[in-house]
CSV table of C-alpha atoms and ligand atoms in Angstrom, one decimal:
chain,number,residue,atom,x,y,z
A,1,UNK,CA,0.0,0.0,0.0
A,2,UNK,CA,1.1,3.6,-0.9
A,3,UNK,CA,2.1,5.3,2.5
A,4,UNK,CA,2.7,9.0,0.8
A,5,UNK,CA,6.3,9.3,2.3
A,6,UNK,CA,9.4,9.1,0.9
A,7,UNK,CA,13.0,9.4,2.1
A,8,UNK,CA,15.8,11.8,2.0
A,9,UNK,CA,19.2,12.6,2.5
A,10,UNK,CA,20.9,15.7,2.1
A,11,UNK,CA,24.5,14.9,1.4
A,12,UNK,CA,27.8,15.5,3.1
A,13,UNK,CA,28.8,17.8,-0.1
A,14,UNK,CA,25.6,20.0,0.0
A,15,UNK,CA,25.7,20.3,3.9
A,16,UNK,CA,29.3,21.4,4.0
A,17,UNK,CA,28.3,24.1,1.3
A,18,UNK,CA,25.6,25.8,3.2
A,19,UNK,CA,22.7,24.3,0.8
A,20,UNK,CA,20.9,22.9,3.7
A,21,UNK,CA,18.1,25.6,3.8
A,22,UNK,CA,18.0,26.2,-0.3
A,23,UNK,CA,17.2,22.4,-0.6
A,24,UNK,CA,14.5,22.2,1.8
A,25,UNK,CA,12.9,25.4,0.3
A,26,UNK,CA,12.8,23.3,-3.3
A,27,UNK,CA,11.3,20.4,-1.3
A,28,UNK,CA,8.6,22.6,0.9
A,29,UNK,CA,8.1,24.4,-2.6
A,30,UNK,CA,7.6,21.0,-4.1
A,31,UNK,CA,4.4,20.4,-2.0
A,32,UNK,CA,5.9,18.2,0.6
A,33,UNK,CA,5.7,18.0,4.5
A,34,UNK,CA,8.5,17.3,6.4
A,35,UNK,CA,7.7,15.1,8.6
A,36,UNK,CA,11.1,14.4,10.7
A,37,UNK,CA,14.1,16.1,10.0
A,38,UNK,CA,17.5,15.7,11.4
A,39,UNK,CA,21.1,16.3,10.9
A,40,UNK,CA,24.1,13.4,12.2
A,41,UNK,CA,27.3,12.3,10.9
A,42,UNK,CA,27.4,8.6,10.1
A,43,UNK,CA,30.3,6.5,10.7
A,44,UNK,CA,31.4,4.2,8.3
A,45,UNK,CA,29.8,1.4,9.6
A,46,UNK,CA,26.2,3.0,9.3
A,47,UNK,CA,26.9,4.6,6.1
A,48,UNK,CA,27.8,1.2,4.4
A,49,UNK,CA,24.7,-0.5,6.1
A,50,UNK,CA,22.4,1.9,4.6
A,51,UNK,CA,23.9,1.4,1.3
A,52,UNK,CA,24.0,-2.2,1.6
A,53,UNK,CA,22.0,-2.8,-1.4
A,54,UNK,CA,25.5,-1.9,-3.2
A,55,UNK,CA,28.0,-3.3,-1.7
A,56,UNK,CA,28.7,-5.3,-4.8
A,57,UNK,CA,28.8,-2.4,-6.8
A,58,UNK,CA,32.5,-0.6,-7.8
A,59,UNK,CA,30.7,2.6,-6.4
A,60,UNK,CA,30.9,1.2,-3.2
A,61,UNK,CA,33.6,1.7,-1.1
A,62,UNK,CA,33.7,5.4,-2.6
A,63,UNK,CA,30.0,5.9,-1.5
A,64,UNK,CA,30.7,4.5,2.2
A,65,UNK,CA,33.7,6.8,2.8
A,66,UNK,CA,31.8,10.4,1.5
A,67,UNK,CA,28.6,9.5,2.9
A,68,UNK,CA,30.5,9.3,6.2
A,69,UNK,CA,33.3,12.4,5.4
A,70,UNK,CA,30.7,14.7,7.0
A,71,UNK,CA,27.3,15.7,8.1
A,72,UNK,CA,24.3,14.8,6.4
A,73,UNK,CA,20.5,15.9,6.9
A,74,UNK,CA,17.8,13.0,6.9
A,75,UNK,CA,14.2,13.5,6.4
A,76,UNK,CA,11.1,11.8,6.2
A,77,UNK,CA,8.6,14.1,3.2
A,78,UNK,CA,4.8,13.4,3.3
A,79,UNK,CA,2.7,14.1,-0.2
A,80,UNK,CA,0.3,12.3,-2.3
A,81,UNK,CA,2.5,10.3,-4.3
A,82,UNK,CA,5.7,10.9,-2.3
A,83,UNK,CA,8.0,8.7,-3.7
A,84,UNK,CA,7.8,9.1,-8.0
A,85,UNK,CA,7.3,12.8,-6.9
A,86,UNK,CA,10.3,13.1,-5.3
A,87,UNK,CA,12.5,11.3,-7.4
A,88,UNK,CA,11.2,13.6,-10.4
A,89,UNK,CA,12.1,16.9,-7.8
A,90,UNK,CA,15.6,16.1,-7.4
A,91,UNK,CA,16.4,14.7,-11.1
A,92,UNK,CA,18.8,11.7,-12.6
A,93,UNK,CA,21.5,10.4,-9.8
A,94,UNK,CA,24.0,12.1,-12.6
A,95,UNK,CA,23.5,15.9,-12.6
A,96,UNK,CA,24.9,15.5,-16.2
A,97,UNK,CA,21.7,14.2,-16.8
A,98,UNK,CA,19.6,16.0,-14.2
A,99,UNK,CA,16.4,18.0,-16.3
A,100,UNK,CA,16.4,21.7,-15.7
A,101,UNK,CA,14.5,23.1,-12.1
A,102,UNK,CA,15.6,20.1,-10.2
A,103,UNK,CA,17.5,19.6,-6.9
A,104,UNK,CA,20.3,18.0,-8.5
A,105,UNK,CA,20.7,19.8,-11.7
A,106,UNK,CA,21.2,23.1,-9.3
A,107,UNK,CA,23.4,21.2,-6.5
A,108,UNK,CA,24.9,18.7,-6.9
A,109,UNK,CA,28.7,18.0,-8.3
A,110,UNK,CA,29.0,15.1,-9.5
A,111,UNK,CA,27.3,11.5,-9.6
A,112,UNK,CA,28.8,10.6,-6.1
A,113,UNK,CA,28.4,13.9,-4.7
A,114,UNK,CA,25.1,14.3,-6.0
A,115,UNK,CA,23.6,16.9,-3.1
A,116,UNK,CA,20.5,14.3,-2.2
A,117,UNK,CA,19.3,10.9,-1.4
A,118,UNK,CA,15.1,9.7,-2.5
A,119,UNK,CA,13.6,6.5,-2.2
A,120,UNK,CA,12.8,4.2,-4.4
A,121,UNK,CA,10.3,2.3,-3.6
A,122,UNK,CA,7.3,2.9,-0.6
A,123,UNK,CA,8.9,0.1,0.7
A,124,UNK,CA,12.3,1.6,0.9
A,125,UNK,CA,11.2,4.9,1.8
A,126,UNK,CA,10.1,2.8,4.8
A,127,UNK,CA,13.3,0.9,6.2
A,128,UNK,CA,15.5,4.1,5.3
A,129,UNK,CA,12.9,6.5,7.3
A,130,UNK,CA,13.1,3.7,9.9
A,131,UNK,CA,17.1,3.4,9.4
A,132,UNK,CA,17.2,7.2,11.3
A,133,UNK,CA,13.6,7.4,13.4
A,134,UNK,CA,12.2,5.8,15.7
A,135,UNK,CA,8.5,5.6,15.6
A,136,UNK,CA,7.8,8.5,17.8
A,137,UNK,CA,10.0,10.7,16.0
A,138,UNK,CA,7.8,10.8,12.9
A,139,UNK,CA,4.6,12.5,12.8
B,1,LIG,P1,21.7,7.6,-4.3
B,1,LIG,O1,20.5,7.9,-5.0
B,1,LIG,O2,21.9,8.0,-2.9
B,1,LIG,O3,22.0,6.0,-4.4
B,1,LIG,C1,23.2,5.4,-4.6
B,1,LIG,C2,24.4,6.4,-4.6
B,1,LIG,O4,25.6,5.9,-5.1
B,1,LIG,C3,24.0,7.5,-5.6
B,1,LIG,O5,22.9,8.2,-5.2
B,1,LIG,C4,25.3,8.2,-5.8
B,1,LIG,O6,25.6,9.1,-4.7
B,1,LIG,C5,26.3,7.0,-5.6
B,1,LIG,N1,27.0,6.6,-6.9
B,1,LIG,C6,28.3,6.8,-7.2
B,1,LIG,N2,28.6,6.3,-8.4
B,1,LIG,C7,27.4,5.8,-8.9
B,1,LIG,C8,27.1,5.2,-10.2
B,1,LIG,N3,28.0,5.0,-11.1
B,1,LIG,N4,25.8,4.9,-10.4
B,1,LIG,C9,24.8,5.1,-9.4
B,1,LIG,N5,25.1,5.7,-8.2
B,1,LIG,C10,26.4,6.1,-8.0
């Protein structure tokens, strides 16, 4: 069943270049609630278990040590068809590819450092919202 939620992560790369508050304007613009929001550093350890889904993928190793170089901000988003929705906001993983008037067309560097994280799937958007709140963190 659809849930309306989704997922995110603003990346180590946006954070440390003071996009926090730009991205979360395109995302409130973009008709979503946000419905839990909070900002940790992951260590290694958490960062390669919420990417586990990749860990036989070249990409990996790479992914593990930037998601954990720095602060991130995670966030659960609420809105009638949250997940498609928000994967059409912030664009293609590779900004190269990323359509004009999206997240990661304006912010993000490259496709590592790509300024956000969405769901893929309701269920996903699930076990990733559950990967950083505990139920009564999300409201
Ligand atoms: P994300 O949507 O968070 O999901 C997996 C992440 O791996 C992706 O964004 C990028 O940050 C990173 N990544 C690095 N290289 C690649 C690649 N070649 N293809 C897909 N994702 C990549």
């Amino acid at each position: 069943m659809a849930t309306n939620r989704t997922f995110t992560m603003i990346k180590p790369d946006a954070v440390q270049e003071n996009h926090i508050g730009g991205i979360l304007h395109m995302i409130e613009e973009g008709g979503f609630r946000i419905v839990s929001l909070k900002k940790v550093r992951l260590t290694p350890e958490r960062a390669g278990k919420f990417y586990e889904v990749h860990k036989e993928r070249p990409f990996y190793n790479d992914l593990v040590n930037y998601m954990s170089s720095g602060p991130i901000v995670a966030a659960i988003l609420e809105k009638e068809n949250a997940v498609a929705d928000f994967r059409t906001l912030i664009g293609a993983t590779n900004p190269a590819q990323a359509a004009e008037g999206t997240i990661r067309k304006k912010y993000a560097k490259s496709i590592e450092a790509n300024a956000v994280h969405g769901s893929d799937s309701d269920e996903n958007a699930q076990i990733e919202g559950d990967f950083y709140f505990s139920a009564d963190e999300q409201f």
